[in-house]
Amino acid sequence: MAPISIFFLLISFIKIWDSLLVEAKVFMVLMEDEPVISYKSKQAHPRSDEEAMVYKESMISGHDIFLESLLKTGSYTKLYSYTHLLNGFAIHVTFEEALDVLQSAKGVRTIHEDIKMVKLTTHTPEFLGIPTGVWPTLGGARNSGEGVVIGMIDTGINPNHPSFSRQSFQGSNGGARSTGSKFKGKCAAGEGFPQTACNGKIIGAQYFAHAAIAANDFNATRDYASPFDADGHGRQVTVYKYCVYMKNEVNNNLCHTASTAAGNHQIPVIANGFNYGYASGMAPGARIAVYKALYPFGGYMSDVVAAVDQAVEDGVDILSLSIGPSSVPSGPSAFLNVLEMELLFATKAGVLVIQAAGNGGPSSSSILSFSPWITSVAASITDRKYNNSIKLGNGQSFSGTGLAPPTAGEVLFPIAAAVDVCSRNMSGGFVLVESCQDSESFIPSLVHGKLIICTYTFDFEFEAASISTVADTIKKVGGAGFIITMDPDIGSEQVKGTTVTLQVPGIVLNNMQASSALWEYYNSHTMRDSHGAAVAFTATARILDGRQAIYTGQAPIVASYSSRGPDVNNALLQTADVLKPNVMAPGSSIWAAWSPNSEGDPYIKGKEFALVSGTSMATPHIAGVAALIKQKHPNWSPSAITSAMMTTADITDRSGAPILAQQSNQLANATSFDYGSGAINPARAIDPGLVFNTKFKHYIQFLCAVPGVDDESVRRAVGVGCPTKRKAWCSDLNMASVTVSNLIGSRKVLRRVTNVAGEKEKYQVIVHEPMGVSVTVSPRVFDISANKSRHLRIALEATQATNAYKFGEIVLEGSRKHVVRVPLAVYVTSSLGS
C-alpha cells in the first residue's frame, strides 16, 4: 500500500505545483527611478560619460538585487535591464506569485506583458528627384548622408552584399566616419558575421533574442545567433530599424530596407543573370548600425525595446521601424504602451523615429503607427511597371505579368495544357498537375518544346503552391515556357509571387478575360480522341520579354494595401486629433538588396536582390531622405525634420492632377488620411522655409489632453505627471497639420512657426476651407526674420454639421518662393446654429 500512497501524494503535489505555475510569460517592468539619459542631462549638475556609466552599472545591479530580494531563485529569469531611455527590466516568470509580488513592490511604476511583433531600388531616387535636386547640394551621391547614422532594428544584415561594402563606399574623408566620436556602438561577431563585417559602411551590429529564446521560438540553426540576416528584411539600410511582417505585407528583408535607405551608390541589380538597372540608397553616404531583434517568425516587444535602448545609447541619428502591432494596443490609450514610451524618449534624445503606417488598407482607421512623435509612412505605387505579353498564333495578344525572359527568337511554340501532357496514373492528384507543382507527373516527350498552361488555384493563395515552383517544374521537364491562367473560382488580379524573377519564359494572365480567351483558342485548336485525350496540339504562341520596365508618368498613387487614417486613441477606435499617416513614399515593386539565406519568403529565396512591396518598403525611403536633411541641418530637432518633409510634400501627381488612391476596386481622389501631407519631395524638404518645432513637454501636454487618460496613467507611463498649466485639446500640439475629430461650434488652435531659411521672408496665408468649416488665420500676412518664431492663431467655426471628416489646407506662400502646406482634417458634429 505504501507505493500507492506515495503515488497519490505525488499526484496531489503535482496538482498543487501546477496551480502555482502559470504559462511562462515575459513582462516588462518599469521602475520609478530615473534612467541614464535623465541622470546625465540634469541641468544643475550635468554628468560625465564616466559618471553615467557608473550609474548604469548601479541600475543593472540594483535590478538584480531588487529581484533577488523579492523572488525565489528559479522562479524567474531577468532577460534585459533597460537603462538608457527607461529604467526597468524584462523578466521571464514561471510562477504566478512572482507577478503578484512585483505588482505590489515599492518602486515599481508599471508592468506590461510582452507581446509578439509580427513582420509587417533602382528607379525611386530618380522618381523622387534626388540625383538632380538633392545629391549635388550635398557633395554628390557618395557623400550624401555623410556623418549620419541610420539605426536598423530589424532581422540583421548580410555584410557580404555589395550594397554595404566598404570599397564602393568613399565618403568625404576616404571612408572614415566624420563624426565617429558620437557613435559608440560595438560590432558583435558571430556565425556568418565576422568582426571585419563592420567595415566603415556598417559601423555597428548587435542582436537581441532573449525573449524569443524564452518563448522557444528561436532556432539557433536557422535564425543565427549573430547580427547576420537569415531573413532578408533588414538589408535595406537606413536607420536602426526593426521590421516586422505587417498585415498583408510580403516578408521584408532587412537588407532590402537598409539598402533602400542608405545602400551604396550605383550597385548593379543582377537577378537570374539579367541586369535590371543600378540601385542606390536615398543617402548612399550614411552609415548603418544594425540591431537584430526580429527573425523569420517575427519578434517580441521586449527584444525590440532593448534594441531601441541600445541604439539610442550608441548614438544613432535615425530609427526606422518597418514593424508594428497586429492591432491597436489595449489600455487607456494607444499612445501609452512601452514601445511608444521608449520611442518618445528616443525623440527626446534627438533621434528621429520613422515607422511604417501598416498594410491594412484601404480600410479606414487601419493605421498601426499612432503617436505624434513618430513619423508614420504611407506607401505609393510609382510610374514604373513591369508588363509582359503573349502573342497567339491567331494574331491575338494579351498582357500579363512575370519578370521572365522571352521565348527564343520570334518563333511560335505549341501550347499544351498541363492536364493534357501528364501521366494518367498521376499520384499527386489533378490539382497538383493543374498548378504545375510536380515535375514527376508530366510526360517529358509530350512537354518538350511546348508552352504549358498552368492554373492559378487556391493552393497559390494559401502558399501551398508558388510561381517559382511552376518555373522549376517547366525547366525540369524541358518545356519552352509556361502560361498561368486564373481559376474562375478565384477571379483575383492580386496574384502572389508575380515579382519573383524567373529563368524560364513565363507569363501570368492575371484577369479572367485573357485567361478565358486563351483557353478558348487552345480548346479550338487541340485535337482529341474518343476518350478526350489530346492527340495533336496546333495552338501556338510566343512570350515576350517581361523584364523591361515601362514608365507611365501616372504616379504617385496611394497603394491599396497602405493603411489609412484617421488615427485612433485606443482599442475602441475612438478617433484622435492626430494626422496619420504623416507622409507618403514609394512602396510598391521596390528593387533592393536581399539576403540569399532568407527563409521568410519562398519566392525570393537565394536571390541577391528582390522586388517587393509594402509600407515597410516606403519607410526606408523617408529614413534616407531624413538622413539627407539631417546632414544639411545637423542641429534640427526630430520634429523639425518631420515638419520639413510634411509641409513640402506634393498633393499632385507628375501630370499636375490630384493624387489618386487605390480603393477596393477603383481609384478615388486621395485625402490626408490616405497620404498624410502628401508624397515626399526631397528637393523641397531640405529647404522648407518654416518648420513646426515640438518639444518633449509639449508631448506630455498632449498625452494629458487625450480623452480617457488621467494624470496617474500618464505618470505611470512616462514617469512624470501632468503640468499644472494644461492644454485643453490634443489639437493644440504644435504639429505641421491640424486635425479635429469632434468640432462642436468653434475651436481656436495655436501654431508656432520658425524661420529656418536663413533670411527674412514675408508670408501670405491662403486658406482652403474644409466643407462645413469657416477657417480664419491671424495674421494673414507677416514678416519673419531668420531663426525667429511667431504664432499663428487658427479659428475654426462650424457652419454645417458634416458628421464626417472633411479636408482642407492652410498654405503659407513666402516671398522667397517657399511654400508651406498645412493640411486640415475636421469632423463637424454640430454647428453653432444647430
XYZ file of C-alpha atoms in Angstrom, residues 13-632:
620
model
C 1.757 17.571 -5.053
C 1.804 17.898 -8.866
C -1.693 19.401 -8.827
C -0.671 21.936 -6.148
C 2.508 22.711 -8.103
C 0.511 23.195 -11.317
C -1.821 25.609 -9.549
C 1.189 27.792 -8.707
C 2.649 27.570 -12.187
C 1.422 29.852 -14.941
C 2.232 29.720 -18.584
C 5.765 31.105 -18.785
C 5.493 34.756 -19.773
C 7.707 37.766 -20.232
C 6.852 41.065 -18.566
C 8.436 44.487 -18.934
C 8.696 46.209 -15.555
C 9.320 49.962 -15.341
C 10.801 51.415 -12.156
C 10.317 54.797 -10.507
C 13.987 55.834 -10.562
C 15.321 57.835 -13.487
C 17.158 56.279 -16.473
C 20.667 57.203 -17.574
C 19.584 59.849 -20.066
C 17.719 61.782 -17.363
C 20.503 61.348 -14.819
C 23.129 62.520 -17.310
C 21.274 65.588 -18.580
C 20.290 67.217 -15.307
C 20.821 70.916 -15.917
C 22.073 71.750 -12.416
C 24.796 69.089 -12.398
C 25.411 67.561 -15.860
C 27.191 64.220 -15.560
C 30.223 62.968 -17.468
C 30.186 59.799 -19.549
C 32.158 58.035 -16.819
C 29.628 59.012 -14.156
C 26.787 57.914 -16.440
C 28.434 54.514 -16.925
C 28.794 54.050 -13.167
C 25.130 54.967 -12.756
C 24.156 52.497 -15.479
C 26.023 49.679 -13.772
C 24.391 50.557 -10.460
C 20.976 50.396 -12.148
C 21.675 46.931 -13.516
C 22.926 45.601 -10.183
C 20.005 47.355 -8.490
C 17.564 45.444 -10.695
C 19.301 42.177 -9.762
C 19.257 42.946 -6.031
C 15.622 44.052 -6.236
C 14.574 40.773 -7.873
C 16.698 38.602 -5.596
C 15.152 40.219 -2.524
C 11.598 39.562 -3.683
C 11.502 36.377 -5.744
C 12.582 32.802 -5.213
C 15.573 31.529 -7.110
C 14.365 29.589 -10.140
C 11.026 31.393 -10.372
C 12.274 33.973 -12.854
C 14.958 34.906 -15.343
C 15.909 38.511 -15.983
C 16.271 38.973 -19.743
C 17.261 42.627 -20.009
C 17.920 45.686 -17.933
C 16.586 48.793 -19.665
C 18.807 51.657 -18.621
C 19.221 54.418 -21.173
C 15.733 55.708 -22.058
C 13.706 53.813 -19.477
C 14.592 52.411 -16.055
C 13.288 48.878 -15.955
C 13.810 45.285 -16.946
C 12.284 42.404 -18.857
C 11.643 39.306 -16.773
C 10.604 35.772 -17.697
C 8.441 34.374 -14.873
C 7.114 30.877 -14.331
C 5.200 31.397 -11.083
C 2.041 33.400 -10.682
C 3.289 34.544 -7.267
C 6.237 36.284 -8.907
C 3.988 38.664 -10.820
C 1.821 39.332 -7.767
C 4.886 40.217 -5.702
C 6.221 42.561 -8.358
C 2.906 44.350 -8.789
C 2.807 45.258 -5.105
C 6.528 46.025 -4.693
C 7.707 49.505 -3.778
C 9.499 51.300 -6.594
C 7.601 49.603 -9.443
C 5.891 52.131 -11.693
C 4.068 49.869 -14.128
C 4.164 46.344 -15.610
C 3.373 45.406 -19.217
C 3.082 41.900 -20.595
C 5.318 41.276 -23.604
C 3.615 40.975 -26.980
C 4.717 39.388 -30.203
C 5.641 41.674 -33.071
C 4.615 40.354 -36.470
C 6.545 41.280 -39.614
C 4.717 43.937 -41.382
C 15.607 50.362 -55.790
C 16.733 51.188 -58.911
C 14.260 53.875 -60.017
C 12.945 55.591 -56.895
C 15.844 58.054 -56.387
C 15.149 59.387 -59.875
C 11.403 59.233 -59.324
C 11.838 61.409 -56.222
C 14.200 63.821 -57.976
C 17.088 63.135 -55.580
C 20.011 62.800 -58.075
C 19.412 66.263 -59.542
C 17.605 68.053 -56.708
C 19.458 66.919 -53.573
C 22.713 64.995 -54.074
C 24.507 67.864 -55.906
C 23.882 70.193 -52.950
C 25.440 67.663 -50.542
C 28.666 66.951 -52.404
C 27.435 64.253 -54.772
C 25.771 60.887 -54.360
C 28.540 59.112 -52.465
C 28.779 61.894 -49.882
C 25.049 62.349 -49.409
C 24.176 61.299 -45.877
C 27.797 61.626 -44.705
C 28.009 61.932 -40.922
C 24.555 60.423 -40.310
C 23.999 57.022 -38.686
C 20.841 55.182 -39.589
C 19.933 52.646 -36.980
C 18.251 49.500 -38.198
C 16.389 47.350 -35.753
C 15.365 44.503 -37.951
C 16.330 40.987 -38.970
C 20.045 41.680 -39.256
C 22.187 42.236 -42.324
C 24.290 40.323 -44.842
C 27.675 42.097 -44.731
C 28.782 40.414 -47.950
C 26.295 42.284 -50.123
C 27.815 44.941 -52.423
C 25.261 47.488 -51.223
C 27.117 47.512 -47.895
C 30.707 47.066 -48.991
C 33.413 49.477 -47.968
C 35.255 49.536 -51.298
C 32.351 51.111 -53.161
C 31.755 53.484 -50.270
C 34.005 56.504 -50.238
C 32.589 59.326 -48.157
C 34.145 62.751 -47.865
C 37.135 61.523 -45.890
C 38.074 58.248 -47.500
C 35.546 56.098 -45.717
C 36.216 57.094 -42.115
C 33.179 58.366 -40.298
C 33.497 62.121 -39.886
C 31.525 62.163 -36.649
C 32.925 58.943 -35.235
C 33.242 60.433 -31.762
C 29.467 60.452 -31.420
C 28.670 56.854 -32.335
C 29.847 54.347 -29.729
C 28.259 51.101 -30.802
C 30.088 47.804 -30.996
C 30.370 45.001 -33.521
C 29.216 41.660 -32.112
C 30.831 38.961 -34.231
C 29.157 35.600 -34.638
C 28.033 32.990 -37.127
C 28.036 34.490 -40.628
C 29.164 37.832 -39.237
C 32.939 38.228 -38.684
C 34.461 41.196 -36.875
C 35.536 42.579 -40.250
C 31.873 42.915 -41.266
C 31.872 46.303 -39.545
C 33.725 47.901 -42.415
C 33.043 51.628 -42.208
C 29.706 51.391 -44.039
C 28.319 49.080 -41.375
C 29.667 50.660 -38.188
C 27.883 48.648 -35.526
C 25.970 45.399 -35.201
C 24.323 43.558 -32.302
C 21.488 41.093 -31.851
C 18.714 40.688 -29.265
C 16.866 37.416 -28.777
C 16.362 36.750 -25.036
C 12.565 36.904 -25.231
C 12.492 34.877 -28.448
C 14.649 32.218 -26.786
C 12.493 32.225 -23.636
C 9.420 31.665 -25.810
C 11.144 28.747 -27.595
C 10.675 30.472 -30.957
C 14.379 30.985 -31.603
C 16.068 28.220 -33.608
C 19.832 28.654 -33.459
C 20.413 26.542 -36.586
C 18.017 28.684 -38.617
C 17.960 32.119 -37.028
C 21.697 32.766 -36.489
C 22.848 33.865 -33.034
C 24.589 36.856 -34.601
C 23.707 40.056 -36.499
C 23.690 38.058 -39.754
C 20.457 38.358 -41.694
C 18.809 34.963 -42.133
C 15.532 36.550 -43.191
C 16.329 39.352 -45.608
C 14.069 42.036 -44.195
C 16.939 44.042 -42.827
C 19.052 44.657 -45.871
C 17.532 47.964 -46.913
C 19.805 50.130 -44.895
C 18.723 53.354 -43.465
C 18.495 53.514 -39.710
C 18.424 51.285 -36.629
C 15.359 49.714 -37.994
C 13.375 46.843 -36.604
C 10.977 45.475 -39.188
C 8.076 43.110 -38.849
C 5.753 41.327 -41.191
C 2.703 43.563 -41.079
C -0.752 42.550 -42.189
C -0.943 41.754 -45.920
C 2.708 42.567 -46.482
C 5.311 40.414 -48.099
C 8.112 39.477 -45.712
C 10.565 42.358 -45.581
C 14.232 41.716 -45.827
C 16.356 43.959 -43.579
C 18.883 44.060 -46.371
C 16.054 45.380 -48.543
C 15.091 48.152 -46.151
C 18.686 49.057 -45.346
C 19.799 49.320 -48.971
C 16.805 51.486 -49.826
C 17.718 53.973 -47.141
C 21.493 54.017 -47.284
C 22.754 51.430 -49.735
C 25.875 52.220 -51.751
C 25.580 54.184 -54.996
C 25.351 52.571 -58.451
C 25.183 48.894 -57.460
C 24.128 46.691 -60.413
C 20.892 44.815 -59.752
C 21.503 41.344 -61.169
C 18.765 38.746 -60.784
C 18.860 35.421 -62.598
C 21.544 36.747 -64.907
C 19.643 39.860 -66.000
C 20.645 43.439 -65.189
C 17.563 45.342 -64.012
C 19.479 48.593 -63.569
C 21.625 50.219 -60.891
C 20.491 50.659 -57.303
C 21.286 53.440 -54.860
C 20.034 54.198 -51.400
C 18.454 57.560 -50.718
C 21.521 58.521 -48.643
C 24.449 56.482 -50.001
C 26.934 58.259 -47.722
C 25.117 57.421 -44.496
C 26.423 54.733 -42.114
C 24.420 51.771 -40.936
C 24.142 50.390 -37.428
C 22.351 47.046 -37.219
C 20.306 45.897 -34.235
C 18.842 42.498 -34.981
C 15.685 41.953 -32.936
C 13.451 40.189 -35.441
C 13.606 36.765 -37.012
C 11.711 34.803 -39.675
C 9.000 34.060 -37.093
C 8.708 37.729 -36.070
C 9.874 39.061 -32.728
C 8.940 40.274 -29.261
C 8.458 43.782 -27.975
C 10.865 43.292 -25.068
C 13.671 42.436 -27.528
C 12.759 45.409 -29.697
C 12.700 47.801 -26.719
C 16.160 46.553 -25.725
C 17.384 47.173 -29.273
C 15.962 50.711 -29.337
C 17.503 51.439 -25.941
C 20.923 50.287 -27.143
C 20.654 52.094 -30.475
C 19.918 55.449 -28.854
C 22.653 54.934 -26.254
C 25.106 54.176 -29.058
C 24.328 57.462 -30.788
C 22.226 56.774 -33.878
C 20.563 59.723 -35.589
C 17.542 57.988 -37.102
C 15.452 54.961 -36.179
C 13.485 53.324 -38.976
C 10.804 50.840 -37.942
C 9.089 48.746 -40.578
C 7.070 46.926 -37.956
C 4.012 47.400 -35.809
C 1.488 45.603 -33.645
C -1.135 43.389 -35.220
C -3.887 45.503 -33.635
C -4.400 48.618 -31.544
C -2.862 48.043 -28.078
C -5.186 47.661 -25.105
C -5.233 50.123 -22.226
C -6.439 53.695 -21.771
C -4.557 54.919 -24.845
C -2.652 53.551 -27.826
C -0.018 56.192 -27.070
C 0.948 54.767 -23.658
C 2.361 51.288 -24.300
C 6.020 50.566 -23.501
C 7.271 50.770 -27.076
C 5.534 54.102 -27.693
C 7.104 55.447 -24.496
C 10.528 54.147 -25.496
C 10.184 55.923 -28.844
C 9.009 59.104 -27.111
C 12.196 59.162 -25.055
C 14.218 58.382 -28.186
C 12.702 61.512 -29.716
C 13.539 63.456 -26.577
C 17.136 62.296 -27.029
C 17.148 63.839 -30.514
C 16.601 60.658 -32.546
C 14.083 60.845 -35.381
C 11.719 57.849 -35.338
C 10.178 56.707 -38.615
C 7.644 53.873 -38.772
C 5.577 52.078 -41.389
C 1.906 53.035 -41.243
C 0.813 49.417 -41.750
C -0.633 47.357 -44.573
C -4.301 47.214 -43.586
C -5.610 49.496 -46.323
C -7.808 50.568 -47.870
C -9.915 50.244 -44.689
C -10.247 53.418 -42.628
C -8.579 53.622 -39.193
C -6.291 50.742 -40.169
C -3.250 52.744 -39.083
C -0.789 50.863 -36.850
C 1.572 53.752 -36.092
C -0.163 56.036 -33.638
C 1.863 58.620 -31.766
C 2.549 62.210 -32.878
C 6.262 61.896 -32.043
C 6.581 59.185 -34.710
C 6.725 59.891 -38.449
C 4.283 57.390 -39.967
C 4.789 56.478 -43.625
C 2.191 55.579 -46.257
C 3.091 53.731 -49.472
C 2.543 54.664 -53.105
C 2.998 52.971 -56.420
C 5.464 54.574 -58.821
C 5.308 55.115 -62.567
C 7.474 52.042 -63.256
C 5.636 48.954 -64.461
C 6.744 45.504 -65.477
C 4.295 44.128 -68.008
C 4.604 41.009 -70.072
C 2.648 39.935 -73.116
C 1.893 36.858 -75.170
C 1.165 36.701 -78.895
C -1.040 33.848 -80.105
C -0.924 32.114 -83.450
C -4.312 33.609 -84.382
C -2.957 37.146 -84.058
C -4.384 37.914 -80.626
C -2.193 39.466 -77.933
C -2.737 39.601 -74.185
C -0.942 41.464 -71.422
C 0.078 39.883 -68.158
C 2.815 39.889 -65.552
C 6.031 37.991 -64.997
C 9.667 39.040 -64.656
C 10.725 36.379 -67.145
C 12.815 36.167 -70.336
C 11.131 35.786 -73.743
C 10.848 32.623 -75.760
C 13.666 32.221 -78.280
C 13.502 34.396 -81.368
C 10.161 35.179 -82.966
C 9.221 31.516 -83.309
C 5.747 30.331 -82.258
C 5.746 27.375 -79.879
C 2.977 24.770 -79.484
C 0.699 25.223 -76.464
C -0.378 22.321 -74.232
C -2.479 22.291 -71.067
C -0.747 20.639 -68.123
C -3.523 18.073 -67.741
C -3.109 17.038 -71.384
C 0.589 16.184 -71.090
C 0.626 14.331 -67.781
C 0.527 10.704 -66.798
C -2.913 9.169 -66.434
C -1.661 7.354 -63.344
C -0.538 10.521 -61.596
C -0.171 10.161 -57.852
C -0.201 13.841 -56.968
C -3.808 14.476 -57.920
C -5.438 16.626 -60.588
C -4.979 19.955 -58.768
C -1.249 19.391 -58.286
C -0.801 18.765 -62.007
C -3.075 21.632 -62.991
C -0.970 24.031 -60.883
C 2.308 22.582 -62.311
C 3.850 21.881 -58.910
C 5.139 18.338 -59.549
C 7.507 17.535 -62.402
C 7.091 13.765 -61.858
C 3.511 13.887 -63.150
C 4.485 15.086 -66.644
C 5.428 13.044 -69.700
C 8.711 14.628 -70.942
C 8.173 13.663 -74.596
C 4.817 15.464 -74.644
C 6.028 18.528 -72.728
C 9.325 19.150 -74.507
C 9.390 22.371 -76.531
C 5.856 23.409 -75.618
C 4.333 26.307 -73.679
C 2.456 24.680 -70.803
C -0.806 26.129 -69.485
C -0.934 26.010 -65.680
C -3.768 27.276 -63.472
C -3.555 29.689 -60.550
C -5.569 27.773 -57.954
C -6.383 28.304 -54.298
C -3.127 26.489 -53.484
C -1.265 29.620 -54.596
C -3.408 31.808 -52.365
C -2.593 29.659 -49.328
C 1.083 29.319 -50.349
C 0.880 25.570 -50.919
C 1.920 26.369 -54.480
C 4.159 29.051 -55.995
C 5.084 30.554 -59.340
C 8.730 29.746 -58.578
C 7.834 26.066 -58.421
C 5.982 26.351 -61.742
C 9.160 27.696 -63.335
C 11.265 24.942 -61.755
C 8.832 22.290 -62.990
C 8.838 23.561 -66.582
C 12.628 23.766 -66.582
C 12.954 20.183 -65.318
C 10.559 18.710 -67.891
C 12.024 20.636 -70.831
C 9.099 22.923 -71.597
C 9.595 26.077 -73.664
C 7.834 28.141 -71.032
C 4.585 28.465 -69.096
C 1.327 30.386 -69.149
C -0.573 30.745 -65.876
C -4.304 31.337 -66.186
C -6.727 32.280 -63.447
C -9.096 29.814 -61.792
C -12.647 31.169 -62.324
C -13.425 30.442 -58.664
C -10.692 32.874 -57.581
C -11.107 35.651 -60.107
C -8.489 37.793 -58.347
C -5.998 40.068 -60.021
C -3.852 40.197 -56.868
C -1.653 37.269 -57.793
C 1.022 36.234 -55.303
C 4.594 35.956 -56.491
C 4.458 37.904 -59.750
C 7.505 39.956 -58.735
C 9.781 36.929 -58.454
C 12.488 36.893 -61.111
C 12.436 33.818 -63.352
C 14.918 31.964 -65.547
C 12.402 30.440 -67.953
C 9.890 32.235 -70.199
C 6.562 32.696 -68.475
C 3.534 34.928 -68.141
C 0.659 35.244 -65.690
C -2.641 36.201 -67.350
C -3.996 37.843 -64.235
C -7.501 38.584 -65.434
C -10.350 36.327 -66.391
C -10.941 37.816 -69.854
C -7.437 36.992 -71.074
C -7.489 33.590 -69.367
C -10.831 32.669 -70.948
C -9.710 33.826 -74.404
C -6.552 31.721 -74.198
C -8.499 28.611 -73.186
C -10.993 29.187 -75.983
C -8.179 29.410 -78.526
C -6.423 26.358 -77.087
C -9.513 24.139 -76.992
C -10.473 25.034 -80.550
C -7.001 24.093 -81.806
C -6.470 20.845 -79.890
C -7.497 17.521 -81.434
C -8.724 14.806 -79.066
C -9.533 11.108 -79.397
C -12.759 9.436 -78.445
C -11.647 9.295 -74.812
C -10.964 13.025 -74.692
C -7.182 12.668 -74.657
C -5.262 15.301 -76.638
C -3.553 13.844 -79.703
C -2.490 16.986 -81.612
C -1.562 20.478 -80.429
C -1.939 23.145 -83.088
C -2.419 26.236 -80.885
C 0.782 28.277 -80.839
C 2.202 31.370 -79.148
C 5.346 33.194 -78.134
C 6.052 35.066 -74.905
C 7.763 38.459 -74.963
C 10.364 39.796 -72.532
C 8.781 40.687 -69.177
C 11.935 42.154 -67.627
C 11.897 45.511 -69.410
C 10.341 48.317 -67.369
C 7.988 50.906 -68.822
C 7.293 54.309 -67.290
C 3.743 55.585 -67.393
C 4.181 59.026 -65.833
C 0.991 58.364 -63.816
C 2.196 58.487 -60.265
C 2.311 58.564 -57.366
C -0.899 56.727 -56.481
C -1.687 55.581 -52.927
C -1.281 51.785 -52.835
C -4.389 49.809 -51.920
C -2.649 47.995 -49.038
C -1.355 51.201 -47.399
C -3.081 51.726 -44.032
C -5.402 54.724 -43.764
C -6.399 57.210 -41.108
C -7.973 58.574 -39.093
C -5.661 57.852 -36.186
C -7.200 56.303 -33.075
C -6.833 56.987 -29.358
C -7.473 53.437 -28.160
C -8.643 49.917 -28.970
C -12.236 51.207 -29.110
C -11.121 53.019 -32.292
C -12.122 56.431 -30.974
C -10.523 58.846 -33.396
C -7.635 61.068 -32.333
C -6.711 64.681 -33.066
C -3.552 63.497 -34.848
C -2.946 63.276 -38.587
C -1.845 59.785 -39.611
C -0.120 58.838 -41.803
C 2.278 61.798 -41.948
C 3.826 61.464 -45.394
C 3.962 59.054 -48.333
C 6.850 57.441 -50.232
C 7.250 54.751 -52.909
C 6.433 51.309 -51.520
C 5.283 49.116 -54.418
C 7.628 46.953 -56.512
C 10.815 48.290 -54.955
C 14.147 46.796 -56.016
C 16.661 46.495 -53.203
C 19.219 44.183 -51.628
C 18.096 40.803 -50.297
C 19.658 38.058 -48.221
C 20.124 34.831 -50.191
C 19.757 32.955 -46.879
C 16.260 34.329 -46.354
C 13.812 31.704 -45.107
C 10.950 34.155 -44.815
C 9.819 34.353 -48.435
C 9.985 31.248 -50.644
C 9.510 33.364 -53.770
C 12.828 35.171 -53.308
C 14.979 32.566 -51.567
C 18.551 32.523 -52.813
C 18.350 35.940 -54.504
C 20.733 38.892 -54.011
C 18.029 41.404 -54.989
C 14.265 41.348 -54.679
C 11.287 43.327 -55.932
C 8.860 43.639 -53.021
C 6.051 45.881 -51.803
C 4.658 47.272 -48.553
C 4.761 50.274 -46.265
C 7.943 48.660 -44.919
C 9.458 49.492 -48.301
C 8.209 53.095 -48.141
C 9.655 53.683 -44.673
C 13.380 53.499 -45.569
C 12.782 55.988 -48.391
C 11.701 58.508 -45.753
C 14.543 57.487 -43.440
C 17.029 58.087 -46.233
C 15.545 61.483 -47.103
C 15.619 62.361 -43.398
C 19.332 61.493 -43.362
C 19.904 63.965 -46.190
C 18.060 66.671 -44.256
C 19.992 65.791 -41.098
C 23.272 66.101 -42.979
C 22.391 69.582 -44.220
